[in-house]
C-alpha positions as a printed Julia matrix, in Angstrom:
309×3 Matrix{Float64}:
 23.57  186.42  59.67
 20.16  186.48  57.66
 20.44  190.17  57.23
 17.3   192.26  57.14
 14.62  193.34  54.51
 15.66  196.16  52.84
 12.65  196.99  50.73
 10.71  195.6   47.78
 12.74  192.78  45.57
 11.95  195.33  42.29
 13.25  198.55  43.7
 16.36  197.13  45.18
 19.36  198.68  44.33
 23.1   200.16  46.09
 26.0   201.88  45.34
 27.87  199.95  42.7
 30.48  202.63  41.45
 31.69  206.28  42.97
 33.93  208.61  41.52
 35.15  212.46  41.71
 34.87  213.99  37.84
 35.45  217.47  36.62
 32.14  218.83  34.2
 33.77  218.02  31.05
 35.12  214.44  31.84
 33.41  211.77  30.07
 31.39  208.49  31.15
 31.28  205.54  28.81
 28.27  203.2   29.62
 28.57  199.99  27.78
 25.41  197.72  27.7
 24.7   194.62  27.55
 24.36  194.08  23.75
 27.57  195.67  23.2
 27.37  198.84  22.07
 28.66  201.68  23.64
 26.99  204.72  25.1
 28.47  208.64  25.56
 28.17  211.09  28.31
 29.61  214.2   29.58
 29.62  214.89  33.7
 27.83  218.45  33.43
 24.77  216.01  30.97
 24.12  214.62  34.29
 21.53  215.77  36.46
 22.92  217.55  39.58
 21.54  216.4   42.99
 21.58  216.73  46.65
 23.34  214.3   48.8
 20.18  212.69  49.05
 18.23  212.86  45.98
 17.48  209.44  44.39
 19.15  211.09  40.65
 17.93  209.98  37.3
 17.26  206.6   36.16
 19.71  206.01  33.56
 17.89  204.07  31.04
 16.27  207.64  30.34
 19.04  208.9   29.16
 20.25  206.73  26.28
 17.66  205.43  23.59
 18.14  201.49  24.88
 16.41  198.99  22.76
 14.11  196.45  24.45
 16.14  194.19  26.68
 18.84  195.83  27.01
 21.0   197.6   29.93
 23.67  198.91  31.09
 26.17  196.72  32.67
 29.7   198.99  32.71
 29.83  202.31  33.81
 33.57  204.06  32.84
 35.02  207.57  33.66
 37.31  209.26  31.99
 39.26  211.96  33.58
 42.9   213.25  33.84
 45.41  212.14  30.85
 42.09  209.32  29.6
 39.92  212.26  28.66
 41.82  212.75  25.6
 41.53  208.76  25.06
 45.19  208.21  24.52
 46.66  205.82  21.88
 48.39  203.85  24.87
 44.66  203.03  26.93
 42.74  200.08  26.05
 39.15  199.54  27.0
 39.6   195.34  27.59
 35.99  193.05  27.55
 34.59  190.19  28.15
 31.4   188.17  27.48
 29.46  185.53  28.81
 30.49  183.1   26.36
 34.15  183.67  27.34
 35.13  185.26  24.53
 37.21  188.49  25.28
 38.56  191.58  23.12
 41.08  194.39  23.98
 40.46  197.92  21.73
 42.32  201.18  21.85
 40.79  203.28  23.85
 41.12  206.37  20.49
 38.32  204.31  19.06
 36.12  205.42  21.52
 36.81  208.95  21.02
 33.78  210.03  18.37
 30.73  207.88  19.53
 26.88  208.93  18.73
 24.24  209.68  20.99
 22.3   206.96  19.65
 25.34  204.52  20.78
 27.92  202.75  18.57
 29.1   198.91  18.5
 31.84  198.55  21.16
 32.2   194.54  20.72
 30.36  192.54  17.79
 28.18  189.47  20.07
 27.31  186.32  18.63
 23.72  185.21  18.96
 22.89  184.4   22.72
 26.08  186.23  23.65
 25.97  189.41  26.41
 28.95  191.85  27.27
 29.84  190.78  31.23
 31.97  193.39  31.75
 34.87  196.35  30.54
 37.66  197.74  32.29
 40.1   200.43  31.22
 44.08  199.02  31.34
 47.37  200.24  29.85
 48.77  197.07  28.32
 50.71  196.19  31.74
 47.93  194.2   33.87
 46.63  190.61  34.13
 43.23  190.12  33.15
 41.23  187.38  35.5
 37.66  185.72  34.39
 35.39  183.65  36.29
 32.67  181.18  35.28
 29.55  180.15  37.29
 30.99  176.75  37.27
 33.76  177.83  39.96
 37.17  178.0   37.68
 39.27  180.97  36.71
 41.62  181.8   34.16
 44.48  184.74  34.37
 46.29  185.89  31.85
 48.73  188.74  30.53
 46.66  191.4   28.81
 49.23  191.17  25.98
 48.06  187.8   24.85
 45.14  189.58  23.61
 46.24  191.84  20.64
 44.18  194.93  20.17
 41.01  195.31  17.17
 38.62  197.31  16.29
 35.6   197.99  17.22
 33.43  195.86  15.39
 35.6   192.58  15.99
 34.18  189.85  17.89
 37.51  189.43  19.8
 39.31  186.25  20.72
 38.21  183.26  23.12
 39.53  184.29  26.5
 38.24  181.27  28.15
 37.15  177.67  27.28
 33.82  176.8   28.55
 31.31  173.62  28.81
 28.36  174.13  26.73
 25.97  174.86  30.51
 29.01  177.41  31.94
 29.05  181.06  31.85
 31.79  183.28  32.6
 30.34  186.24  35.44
 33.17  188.27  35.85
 36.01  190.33  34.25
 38.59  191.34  36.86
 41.91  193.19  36.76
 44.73  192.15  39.13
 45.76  195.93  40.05
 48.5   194.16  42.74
 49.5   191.22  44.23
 48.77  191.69  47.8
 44.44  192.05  46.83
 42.43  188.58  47.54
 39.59  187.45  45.44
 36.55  186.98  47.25
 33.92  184.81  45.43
 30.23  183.7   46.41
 27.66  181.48  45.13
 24.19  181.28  45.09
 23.28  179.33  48.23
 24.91  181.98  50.19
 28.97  180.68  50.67
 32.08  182.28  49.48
 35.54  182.76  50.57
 38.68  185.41  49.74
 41.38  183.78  48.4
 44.96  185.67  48.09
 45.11  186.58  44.2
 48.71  185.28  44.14
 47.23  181.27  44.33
 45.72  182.01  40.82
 48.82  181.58  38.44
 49.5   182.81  35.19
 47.96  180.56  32.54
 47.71  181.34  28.69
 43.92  182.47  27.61
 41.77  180.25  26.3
 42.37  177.35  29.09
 39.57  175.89  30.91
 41.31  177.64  33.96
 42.1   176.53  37.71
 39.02  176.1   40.45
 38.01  179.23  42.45
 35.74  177.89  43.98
 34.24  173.98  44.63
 31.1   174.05  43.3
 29.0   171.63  45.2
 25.28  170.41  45.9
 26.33  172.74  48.99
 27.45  175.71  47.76
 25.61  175.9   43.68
 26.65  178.0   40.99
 28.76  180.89  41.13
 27.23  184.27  40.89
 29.63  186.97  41.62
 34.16  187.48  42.05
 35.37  190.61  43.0
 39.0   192.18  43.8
 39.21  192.99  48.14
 41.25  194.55  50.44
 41.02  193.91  54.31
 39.79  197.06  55.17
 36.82  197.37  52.5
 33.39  195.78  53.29
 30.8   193.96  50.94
 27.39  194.45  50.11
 25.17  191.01  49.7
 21.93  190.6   48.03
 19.39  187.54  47.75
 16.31  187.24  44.74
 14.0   187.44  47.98
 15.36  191.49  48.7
 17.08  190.09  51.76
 20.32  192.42  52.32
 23.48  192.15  54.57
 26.68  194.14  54.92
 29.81  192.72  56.16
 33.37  193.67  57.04
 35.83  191.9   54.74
 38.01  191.0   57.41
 35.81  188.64  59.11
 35.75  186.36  55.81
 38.98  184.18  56.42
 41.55  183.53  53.39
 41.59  179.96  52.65
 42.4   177.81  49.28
 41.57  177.71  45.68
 40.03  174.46  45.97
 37.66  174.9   49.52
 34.03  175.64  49.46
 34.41  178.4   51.57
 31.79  179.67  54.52
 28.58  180.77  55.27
 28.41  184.6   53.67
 24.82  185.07  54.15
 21.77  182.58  55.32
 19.7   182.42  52.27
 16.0   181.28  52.78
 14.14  178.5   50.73
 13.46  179.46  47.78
 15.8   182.26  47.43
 19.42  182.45  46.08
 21.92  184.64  46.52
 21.86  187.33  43.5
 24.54  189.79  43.62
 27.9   190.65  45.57
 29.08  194.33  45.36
 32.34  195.51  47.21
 30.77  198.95  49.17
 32.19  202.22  47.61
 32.69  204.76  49.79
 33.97  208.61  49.76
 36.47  209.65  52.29
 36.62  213.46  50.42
 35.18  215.69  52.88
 33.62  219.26  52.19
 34.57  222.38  54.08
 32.21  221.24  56.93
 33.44  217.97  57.45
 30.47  216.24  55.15
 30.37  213.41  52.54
 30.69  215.44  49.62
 29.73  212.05  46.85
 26.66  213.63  45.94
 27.54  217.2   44.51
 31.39  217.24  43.43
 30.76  214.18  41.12
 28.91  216.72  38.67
 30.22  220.12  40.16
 33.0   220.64  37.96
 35.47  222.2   41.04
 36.84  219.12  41.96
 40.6   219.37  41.61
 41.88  216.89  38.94
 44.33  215.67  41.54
 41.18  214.46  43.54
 40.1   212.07  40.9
């Protein structure tokens, strides 16, 4: 479908993350420069279900340019950032850098360096693992690399980390995934509106720093690659064009098919628009006492069992 205008291209935004936190868990928001910034739940602003909240760029003192990319919570047996939790990332460059979590434990208000970027480098992307996962990344060129987490010793933070993938001098990488299981697909899209989900098991272990295996063909057809992200059947995906245009679909009616296809029609772009951004749709299934959606007050109420989380 061509999906429908869902308001002005500047003001368009969705649900990228949701999670249940107690008042004293913390949120680590890592930017794109590469420095880390500290929160605590109850430093939130607490809303109704359908209050718009607080931009966050008002709550961190961001230089020019910069923004946060990576949103993590830390709650249960993390909140004490244990020596056995590593915070893994990845830049655009391909370069890629596991620390201990502990490092993160004493951070400033005014932010501290989480990864050290070389000039024209940007963070892509973090993700919190315990030193037993495989760690995927994508390029806009349509390849992918996977590899054990454990080829990837752990530094501090000011390192610049270790080249996690080899790239042409054009190619970017867009995405950091983590394989959680081997029965998720991939589901990748590029820019003139295609994509397909691919069962994660076709992508085979390599050692980092390959040029990786295709994800995607990247043809006159389909462009660049803009966006990879980790699906089950039952979830559904949120799509985006540059021209605002915005269209929700089931996951289940994307077919699996190979590595090496182009894939199908995802959304009908227009001329002169591409598509921008792919976002699997979080939802809430924790219900309150009177059977509503309870994402917009027990994320900063502090009642939430830690069970819940």
């Amino acid at each position: 479908g061509r999906g429908k205008q869902a308001m002005a291209t500047k003001d368009d935004d969705w649900i990228d993350q949701l999670f249940i936190a107690n008042t004293h868990d913390y949120i680590l928001c890592f930017s794109n420069r590469g420095r880390l910034y500290w929160l605590k739940v109850w430093e939130v602003p607490q809303g109704s279900r359908n209050s718009r909240g607080k931009p966050i760029v008002n709550m961190f003192p961001l230089q020019d340019g910069e923004k946060i990319t990576v949103v993590l919570p830390l709650s249960g047996e993390n909140r004490s950032f244990p020596e056995d939790r590593y915070v893994f990332m990845a830049t655009s460059l391909g370069t890629v850098k596991k620390t201990p979590l502990s490092d993160f434990s004493n951070p400033r208000k005014a932010g501290i360096i989480a990864v050290d970027l070389d000039e024209g480098d940007f963070l892509i992307g973090a993700a919190l693992t315990d030193g037993a996962h495989d760690v995927m990344l994508f390029s806009d060129s349509g390849k992918a690399v996977r590899f054990d987490e454990n080829d990837v010793r752990p530094m501090g933070r000011t390192a610049r980390g270790v080249r996690g993938m080899n790239l042409e001098e054009t190619q970017q990488v867009i995405a950091l995934l983590v394989a959680e299981n081997e029965q998720q697909s991939v589901l990748t899209a590029t820019e003139n509106g295609f994509g397909k989900r691919t069962p994660i098991t076709e992508y085979t272990r390599h050692g980092r720093g390959t040029k990786g295996m295709i994800a995607i063909q990247t043809s006159e057809r389909n462009g660049k690659v803009v966006a990879a992200t980790l699906v089950e059947p039952t979830d559904e995906i949120m799509l985006i064009t540059t021209g605002g245009v915005l269209i929700r679909t089931r996951v289940s009616e994307i077919r699996e098919m190979g590595r090496a296809t182009q894939g199908v029609t995802l959304i009908a772009v227009e001329d002169g628009t591409k598509l921008s951004g792919l976002q699997r749709v979080v939802e809430s299934d924790v219900e309150d006492e009177r059977g509503e959606g309870a994402e917009g007050t027990e994320a900063a109420s502090g009642e939430t069992p830690a069970a819940e989380e």
